[in-house]
Amino acid sequence: MRRIEFFLIAVFLLFVCGGYISIPIYLDDTRGIEERVEDALNRMTLQEKIAMVHAQSSFSSPGVKRLGIPEIWTTDGPHGIRAELFWGNFKEAGWGNDSCVAFPALTALAATWNREMAYIYGKSIGEEARYRNKTILLGPGVNIYRTPLNGRNFEYMGEDPFLASELVVPYVRGVQQNGVAACVKHYALNNNEKNRHTTNVIVDDRALNEIYLPAFKAAVTKGKVWSIMGAYNLFQGQHCSHHHRLLNQILKQDWGFDGVVVSDWGATHDSDEAIRNGLDLEFDTKDSKMPKLSAVKYDNYFLAHDYLNKIQQGKYGTEELDDKVRRILRLSFRTNMNRARPYGSMLSKEHYDAAQQIAEEGFVLLKNEGILPISRENVKRILVVGENAVRMMTAGGGSSALKAQIEVTPLQGIMELVDESIDVCFARGYKTEDYEGAKVMAGYSLEETRSDEELAREAVDLAKNADYVLFFGGLNKAKKQDCEGHDRLTMSLPANQDALIDSLLQVNKHLIFVNISGNAVAMPWVGRVPAICQAWYLGSKAGTAIARILFGEVNPSGKLPFSFPVSLDRSPAHVKGDYPGTKKGNVWDMVYREGIFVGYRWFDTFDKNGVLFPFGHGLSYTKFMYEKPSIDRQKMGAEECVKISVLVKNIGMVAGKEVVQLYVGDKKSSLPRPVKELKAFQKVDLAPGESELVTFVLDRNDLSFFNDRIQKWVAEPGEFELFIGSSSVDIRGKVKIVYTGK
Ligand code: BGC
């Protein structure tokens, strides 16, 4: 063969084989994501694109099998990875390898006031999600605590937009570093469960921007979250899962969100709106208006055959569809097509340790007249009272219910901690009606044939001879007691808990009430019970954490992420707002008349006596002294920052953590403002005698409010007061500053 022939054949072979061995751009992860997205998109047929924007099962959407693009698997969220469900319904599939570590509910995380805890939470739950091959974790939830009746408050991060924003960002980062997308929910204004599909929120733009949007905005702009869930409710007459202003304008245009908008399950109601108004991925549609075009239910979804027909008939081009598909592909390249992502892990010691640490930091000591911690030395007998001492709290509550591998109940935690020298006895004391979701633990059955009187009598008799009575009461994640789909009917404790507390107090003054709930409860006996604790739903290691705190192995350091009103009629949404709204046709108009005055913003400004336990409150077994705060300048210009420092010292006998809180008050402004608003906080860990200088830096953003007349955040020149405190009412120091505006 002549040299030239050999050369030509070689070039030909290289050309032909090269075509086969070179991988398509979308599979080549040395390329940038956007280039891969475009390449994959260009290879997809119209039908494949349509298939991608709606579900194929209760919790998954198809990828493109022909191209090797994997399915997307979502999972609840937000406190652990939900058990596997059947393909087309919500029943547990009965797998043997799908139990999880249950992390504390998000109110407990918020009560840690610790960004590090939020990161550890996100990282650990993200690892569990990754191990279980999930693409999207349906959480965290950041809807604002507006009314104590909201059945899902336990899944959220409290009443303050700043606190929620600071914690959602590390949670999201922790999850996503595993190559699993977080899905922040429920965007937006989903602040009650009653009529959740038909509530039409009417709120002014100021409250929208100052109170209800910031945590979502932080998740998007700072946390770079890869997906977000549209809420069930309506806002200004349009459903939030396909809401032009919320999704197209605010989320995608103003905040630059490049991820996927997922509908809440069954939150899609119209194909034209879904096509045009920014919904990218439709789940679990049940709407009766859904077109019946196929025997396969998923094909009848609004973004399925109907959408395809509308494109084929020329009503729509593919511009909107391509945008949706691009977003989904981008999410895939970040998650299940990211070959560099870690493998994840589950049920590890690290995860249990994280769950316990978060639980211990989130536990809030509300009141303590020197009775806690319990010293084991002088104690012979402890009576544990209450259904919640033995009830599993990782079950129940709706979509966040978990199949926990382990759940240590409070009674178990106590039994494990104390030795035989202490006699621990248990009396149920009261029974709630609904056992749904509550599974039997520790050989103790929740089935009960005794009457309320018999149960109470047993507890009171045993209390007479006990050194301490530990009452575990509160709510229980059954319907209307902290559960999705229902609001509570009152703020009162269910069953005859209040009466039982009164009876127990008559025979034993050493009563410690541990409230298990994700919500504020009324406490008519508050002045007579010497110690009260808020123990949330603390997950797999709940009992261990609770026992360690009650017996002083751990010093409590949680602070309330929302205010406890003295009664429901003092809560701003009920004084001012019009919960549950007024029925107009098919919807319930609910006007948020209290505007920006949510939680402590309301109590501080209008009703100081209306609060039982304030926002930011939480006691410790030690004491912290705050020195006078100092400030580096008296005047601050528009481009300047101000530094406020305060020395905090542990002056007690045990180590402890304190959350130093900074609130800003505008002395005079053109629009009404609350007395003060949280703008910074820092948790410090101090040994006895140790002190730490805590420094906060503020700029004009921290002085601003949203002026809805001009649709802008503004800081008005004038005097501001900076409050440094241990809670929103326990203010330890103040400094003034003048903002020049120039
Ligand atoms: C809830 C969501 C949840 C979804 C899937 C809905 O009912 O509102 O928070 O992620 O179900 O279970």
mmCIF file of C-alpha atoms in Angstrom, residues 167-376:
data_model
loop_
_atom_site.group_PDB
_atom_site.id
_atom_site.type_symbol
_atom_site.label_atom_id
_atom_site.label_comp_id
_atom_site.label_asym_id
_atom_site.label_seq_id
_atom_site.Cartn_x
_atom_site.Cartn_y
_atom_site.Cartn_z
ATOM 1 C CA LEU A 167 -31.087 28.917 58.879
ATOM 2 C CA VAL A 168 -32.526 27.912 55.525
ATOM 3 C CA VAL A 169 -29.323 28.806 53.684
ATOM 4 C CA PRO A 170 -26.954 26.373 55.478
ATOM 5 C CA TYR A 171 -29.660 23.668 55.436
ATOM 6 C CA VAL A 172 -29.931 23.981 51.647
ATOM 7 C CA ARG A 173 -26.159 24.017 51.187
ATOM 8 C CA GLY A 174 -25.764 20.953 53.379
ATOM 9 C CA VAL A 175 -28.347 19.003 51.389
ATOM 10 C CA GLN A 176 -27.109 20.056 47.972
ATOM 11 C CA GLN A 177 -23.448 19.282 48.559
ATOM 12 C CA ASN A 178 -24.614 15.675 48.292
ATOM 13 C CA GLY A 179 -25.859 16.176 44.749
ATOM 14 C CA VAL A 180 -29.441 16.157 46.027
ATOM 15 C CA ALA A 181 -31.689 19.143 45.329
ATOM 16 C CA ALA A 182 -33.430 20.773 48.247
ATOM 17 C CA CYS A 183 -36.963 21.962 47.469
ATOM 18 C CA VAL A 184 -37.929 24.937 49.580
ATOM 19 C CA LYS A 185 -41.642 24.974 50.320
ATOM 20 C CA HIS A 186 -44.427 26.134 50.239
ATOM 21 C CA TYR A 187 -44.008 29.217 48.060
ATOM 22 C CA ALA A 188 -45.771 31.324 49.188
ATOM 23 C CA LEU A 189 -48.178 32.438 51.916
ATOM 24 C CA ASN A 190 -49.260 28.932 52.900
ATOM 25 C CA ASN A 191 -49.752 29.909 56.520
ATOM 26 C CA ASN A 192 -52.693 27.717 57.470
ATOM 27 C CA GLU A 193 -53.963 24.259 56.626
ATOM 28 C CA LYS A 194 -57.684 24.844 56.954
ATOM 29 C CA ASN A 195 -59.031 25.411 53.429
ATOM 30 C CA ARG A 196 -55.489 25.212 52.170
ATOM 31 C CA HIS A 197 -56.558 24.667 48.565
ATOM 32 C CA THR A 198 -59.080 27.473 48.573
ATOM 33 C CA THR A 199 -57.617 30.163 50.809
ATOM 34 C CA ASN A 200 -56.979 33.316 48.820
ATOM 35 C CA VAL A 201 -54.451 35.416 50.693
ATOM 36 C CA ILE A 202 -54.806 39.148 50.502
ATOM 37 C CA VAL A 203 -51.720 40.798 51.941
ATOM 38 C CA ASP A 204 -50.054 44.119 51.287
ATOM 39 C CA ASP A 205 -46.766 44.248 49.408
ATOM 40 C CA ARG A 206 -44.969 45.491 52.467
ATOM 41 C CA ALA A 207 -45.776 42.419 54.550
ATOM 42 C CA LEU A 208 -45.178 40.219 51.513
ATOM 43 C CA ASN A 209 -41.657 41.589 51.108
ATOM 44 C CA GLU A 210 -40.726 42.100 54.750
ATOM 45 C CA ILE A 211 -42.284 39.013 56.325
ATOM 46 C CA TYR A 212 -43.385 36.297 53.926
ATOM 47 C CA LEU A 213 -40.794 36.303 51.124
ATOM 48 C CA PRO A 214 -37.359 36.841 52.714
ATOM 49 C CA ALA A 215 -36.671 33.213 53.687
ATOM 50 C CA PHE A 216 -37.554 32.037 50.169
ATOM 51 C CA LYS A 217 -35.435 34.799 48.708
ATOM 52 C CA ALA A 218 -32.468 33.850 50.890
ATOM 53 C CA ALA A 219 -32.827 30.195 49.872
ATOM 54 C CA VAL A 220 -32.696 31.234 46.224
ATOM 55 C CA THR A 221 -30.170 34.048 46.188
ATOM 56 C CA LYS A 222 -27.830 32.890 48.956
ATOM 57 C CA GLY A 223 -28.558 29.177 49.302
ATOM 58 C CA LYS A 224 -28.766 28.723 45.497
ATOM 59 C CA VAL A 225 -31.528 26.207 45.967
ATOM 60 C CA TRP A 226 -32.199 23.994 42.939
ATOM 61 C CA SER A 227 -35.951 23.625 43.337
ATOM 62 C CA ILE A 228 -38.904 25.261 45.011
ATOM 63 C CA MET A 229 -42.440 24.050 45.642
ATOM 64 C CA GLY A 230 -45.457 26.153 44.696
ATOM 65 C CA ALA A 231 -48.054 26.314 47.457
ATOM 66 C CA TYR A 232 -51.659 25.099 47.447
ATOM 67 C CA ASN A 233 -53.325 28.398 48.297
ATOM 68 C CA LEU A 234 -54.137 31.350 46.122
ATOM 69 C CA PHE A 235 -52.660 34.823 46.330
ATOM 70 C CA GLN A 236 -54.510 37.736 44.755
ATOM 71 C CA GLY A 237 -56.914 35.278 43.151
ATOM 72 C CA GLN A 238 -54.379 33.028 41.454
ATOM 73 C CA HIS A 239 -53.068 29.633 42.593
ATOM 74 C CA CYS A 240 -49.495 29.880 43.828
ATOM 75 C CA SER A 241 -48.225 26.876 41.883
ATOM 76 C CA HIS A 242 -48.867 28.726 38.636
ATOM 77 C CA HIS A 243 -48.703 32.309 39.711
ATOM 78 C CA HIS A 244 -47.449 34.854 37.233
ATOM 79 C CA ARG A 245 -46.238 37.398 39.746
ATOM 80 C CA LEU A 246 -44.773 35.002 42.309
ATOM 81 C CA LEU A 247 -43.082 32.659 39.845
ATOM 82 C CA ASN A 248 -42.333 34.519 36.627
ATOM 83 C CA GLN A 249 -41.704 37.940 38.032
ATOM 84 C CA ILE A 250 -40.435 37.664 41.588
ATOM 85 C CA LEU A 251 -38.802 34.238 41.658
ATOM 86 C CA LYS A 252 -37.401 33.840 38.180
ATOM 87 C CA GLN A 253 -36.932 37.408 37.010
ATOM 88 C CA ASP A 254 -36.137 39.397 40.154
ATOM 89 C CA TRP A 255 -34.274 36.710 42.105
ATOM 90 C CA GLY A 256 -32.742 34.967 39.079
ATOM 91 C CA PHE A 257 -33.898 31.477 40.125
ATOM 92 C CA ASP A 258 -32.540 28.955 37.604
ATOM 93 C CA GLY A 259 -33.996 25.824 39.193
ATOM 94 C CA VAL A 260 -37.242 23.905 38.949
ATOM 95 C CA VAL A 261 -40.651 24.994 40.226
ATOM 96 C CA VAL A 262 -42.430 21.860 41.434
ATOM 97 C CA SER A 263 -46.165 22.033 42.093
ATOM 98 C CA ASP A 264 -47.332 20.957 45.502
ATOM 99 C CA TRP A 265 -49.071 17.604 45.228
ATOM 100 C CA GLY A 266 -52.392 18.396 43.602
ATOM 101 C CA ALA A 267 -51.787 22.146 43.439
ATOM 102 C CA THR A 268 -52.155 22.471 39.646
ATOM 103 C CA HIS A 269 -55.533 23.596 38.377
ATOM 104 C CA ASP A 270 -55.205 24.980 34.891
ATOM 105 C CA SER A 271 -53.076 24.129 31.878
ATOM 106 C CA ASP A 272 -52.800 27.614 30.382
ATOM 107 C CA GLU A 273 -51.666 29.046 33.682
ATOM 108 C CA ALA A 274 -49.334 26.126 34.276
ATOM 109 C CA ILE A 275 -47.816 26.608 30.822
ATOM 110 C CA ARG A 276 -47.389 30.347 31.053
ATOM 111 C CA ASN A 277 -46.921 31.103 34.707
ATOM 112 C CA GLY A 278 -43.697 29.408 35.579
ATOM 113 C CA LEU A 279 -44.644 25.913 36.765
ATOM 114 C CA ASP A 280 -41.991 23.438 35.590
ATOM 115 C CA LEU A 281 -42.955 20.067 37.015
ATOM 116 C CA GLU A 282 -46.484 18.932 37.867
ATOM 117 C CA PHE A 283 -47.248 16.390 40.589
ATOM 118 C CA ASP A 284 -50.324 14.540 41.744
ATOM 119 C CA THR A 285 -53.033 16.477 39.959
ATOM 120 C CA LYS A 286 -56.568 15.567 41.004
ATOM 121 C CA ASP A 287 -58.504 18.556 39.764
ATOM 122 C CA SER A 288 -61.929 17.713 38.360
ATOM 123 C CA LYS A 289 -61.261 20.104 35.443
ATOM 124 C CA MET A 290 -58.412 17.871 34.304
ATOM 125 C CA PRO A 291 -59.048 16.852 30.670
ATOM 126 C CA LYS A 292 -59.845 13.143 30.206
ATOM 127 C CA LEU A 293 -57.636 12.337 27.261
ATOM 128 C CA SER A 294 -56.152 8.998 28.204
ATOM 129 C CA ALA A 295 -56.643 5.947 30.390
ATOM 130 C CA VAL A 296 -53.281 6.665 31.987
ATOM 131 C CA LYS A 297 -53.988 9.203 34.696
ATOM 132 C CA TYR A 298 -50.663 10.988 34.396
ATOM 133 C CA ASP A 299 -51.341 11.714 30.695
ATOM 134 C CA ASN A 300 -54.350 13.744 31.785
ATOM 135 C CA TYR A 301 -52.308 16.131 33.874
ATOM 136 C CA PHE A 302 -52.439 19.737 32.791
ATOM 137 C CA LEU A 303 -48.862 19.640 31.528
ATOM 138 C CA ALA A 304 -49.328 16.331 29.657
ATOM 139 C CA HIS A 305 -51.482 15.479 26.590
ATOM 140 C CA ASP A 306 -53.419 18.699 26.846
ATOM 141 C CA TYR A 307 -50.210 20.691 26.615
ATOM 142 C CA LEU A 308 -48.953 18.565 23.733
ATOM 143 C CA ASN A 309 -52.216 19.135 21.847
ATOM 144 C CA LYS A 310 -52.019 22.846 22.416
ATOM 145 C CA ILE A 311 -48.519 22.935 20.953
ATOM 146 C CA GLN A 312 -49.489 20.738 18.029
ATOM 147 C CA GLN A 313 -52.526 22.901 17.339
ATOM 148 C CA GLY A 314 -50.337 25.992 17.355
ATOM 149 C CA LYS A 315 -51.713 27.632 20.482
ATOM 150 C CA TYR A 316 -48.233 27.578 22.005
ATOM 151 C CA GLY A 317 -44.751 27.375 20.564
ATOM 152 C CA THR A 318 -42.074 25.470 22.447
ATOM 153 C CA GLU A 319 -40.527 28.455 24.163
ATOM 154 C CA GLU A 320 -42.193 27.836 27.534
ATOM 155 C CA LEU A 321 -41.699 24.085 27.273
ATOM 156 C CA ASP A 322 -38.014 24.421 26.464
ATOM 157 C CA ASP A 323 -37.571 26.675 29.455
ATOM 158 C CA LYS A 324 -39.168 24.097 31.747
ATOM 159 C CA VAL A 325 -37.146 21.244 30.282
ATOM 160 C CA ARG A 326 -33.918 23.222 30.476
ATOM 161 C CA ARG A 327 -34.518 23.764 34.173
ATOM 162 C CA ILE A 328 -35.220 20.074 34.750
ATOM 163 C CA LEU A 329 -32.147 19.048 32.781
ATOM 164 C CA ARG A 330 -30.065 21.543 34.733
ATOM 165 C CA LEU A 331 -31.326 19.989 37.948
ATOM 166 C CA SER A 332 -30.396 16.541 36.628
ATOM 167 C CA PHE A 333 -26.892 17.621 35.722
ATOM 168 C CA ARG A 334 -26.534 18.994 39.236
ATOM 169 C CA THR A 335 -27.849 15.833 40.834
ATOM 170 C CA ASN A 336 -28.395 12.433 39.268
ATOM 171 C CA MET A 337 -26.161 13.147 36.252
ATOM 172 C CA ASN A 338 -23.373 14.549 38.346
ATOM 173 C CA ARG A 339 -20.814 11.774 38.374
ATOM 174 C CA ALA A 340 -18.738 13.556 41.001
ATOM 175 C CA ARG A 341 -21.434 13.490 43.657
ATOM 176 C CA PRO A 342 -20.754 11.496 46.791
ATOM 177 C CA TYR A 343 -22.527 8.211 47.533
ATOM 178 C CA GLY A 344 -24.304 9.257 50.700
ATOM 179 C CA SER A 345 -24.876 7.209 53.815
ATOM 180 C CA MET A 346 -27.744 6.372 56.105
ATOM 181 C CA LEU A 347 -28.476 5.285 59.654
ATOM 182 C CA SER A 348 -24.921 6.157 60.598
ATOM 183 C CA LYS A 349 -23.718 7.037 64.072
ATOM 184 C CA GLU A 350 -22.880 10.509 62.753
ATOM 185 C CA HIS A 351 -26.500 11.010 61.743
ATOM 186 C CA TYR A 352 -27.821 9.894 65.119
ATOM 187 C CA ASP A 353 -25.281 12.134 66.820
ATOM 188 C CA ALA A 354 -26.370 15.040 64.637
ATOM 189 C CA ALA A 355 -30.037 14.359 65.423
ATOM 190 C CA GLN A 356 -29.260 14.292 69.134
ATOM 191 C CA GLN A 357 -27.116 17.404 69.068
ATOM 192 C CA ILE A 358 -29.763 19.392 67.218
ATOM 193 C CA ALA A 359 -32.403 18.096 69.631
ATOM 194 C CA GLU A 360 -30.349 19.137 72.636
ATOM 195 C CA GLU A 361 -29.674 22.594 71.224
ATOM 196 C CA GLY A 362 -33.293 23.127 70.226
ATOM 197 C CA PHE A 363 -34.875 22.197 73.559
ATOM 198 C CA VAL A 364 -36.147 25.383 75.239
ATOM 199 C CA LEU A 365 -36.353 25.882 78.984
ATOM 200 C CA LEU A 366 -39.292 28.253 79.341
ATOM 201 C CA LYS A 367 -39.560 28.559 83.095
ATOM 202 C CA ASN A 368 -37.470 27.292 85.980
ATOM 203 C CA GLU A 369 -37.971 28.190 89.604
ATOM 204 C CA GLY A 370 -34.815 26.412 90.702
ATOM 205 C CA ILE A 371 -36.278 22.936 90.230
ATOM 206 C CA LEU A 372 -34.247 21.916 87.188
ATOM 207 C CA PRO A 373 -31.911 20.230 86.588
ATOM 208 C CA ILE A 374 -32.940 17.259 88.685
ATOM 209 C CA SER A 375 -30.092 16.194 90.885
ATOM 210 C CA ARG A 376 -29.993 12.414 90.959
#
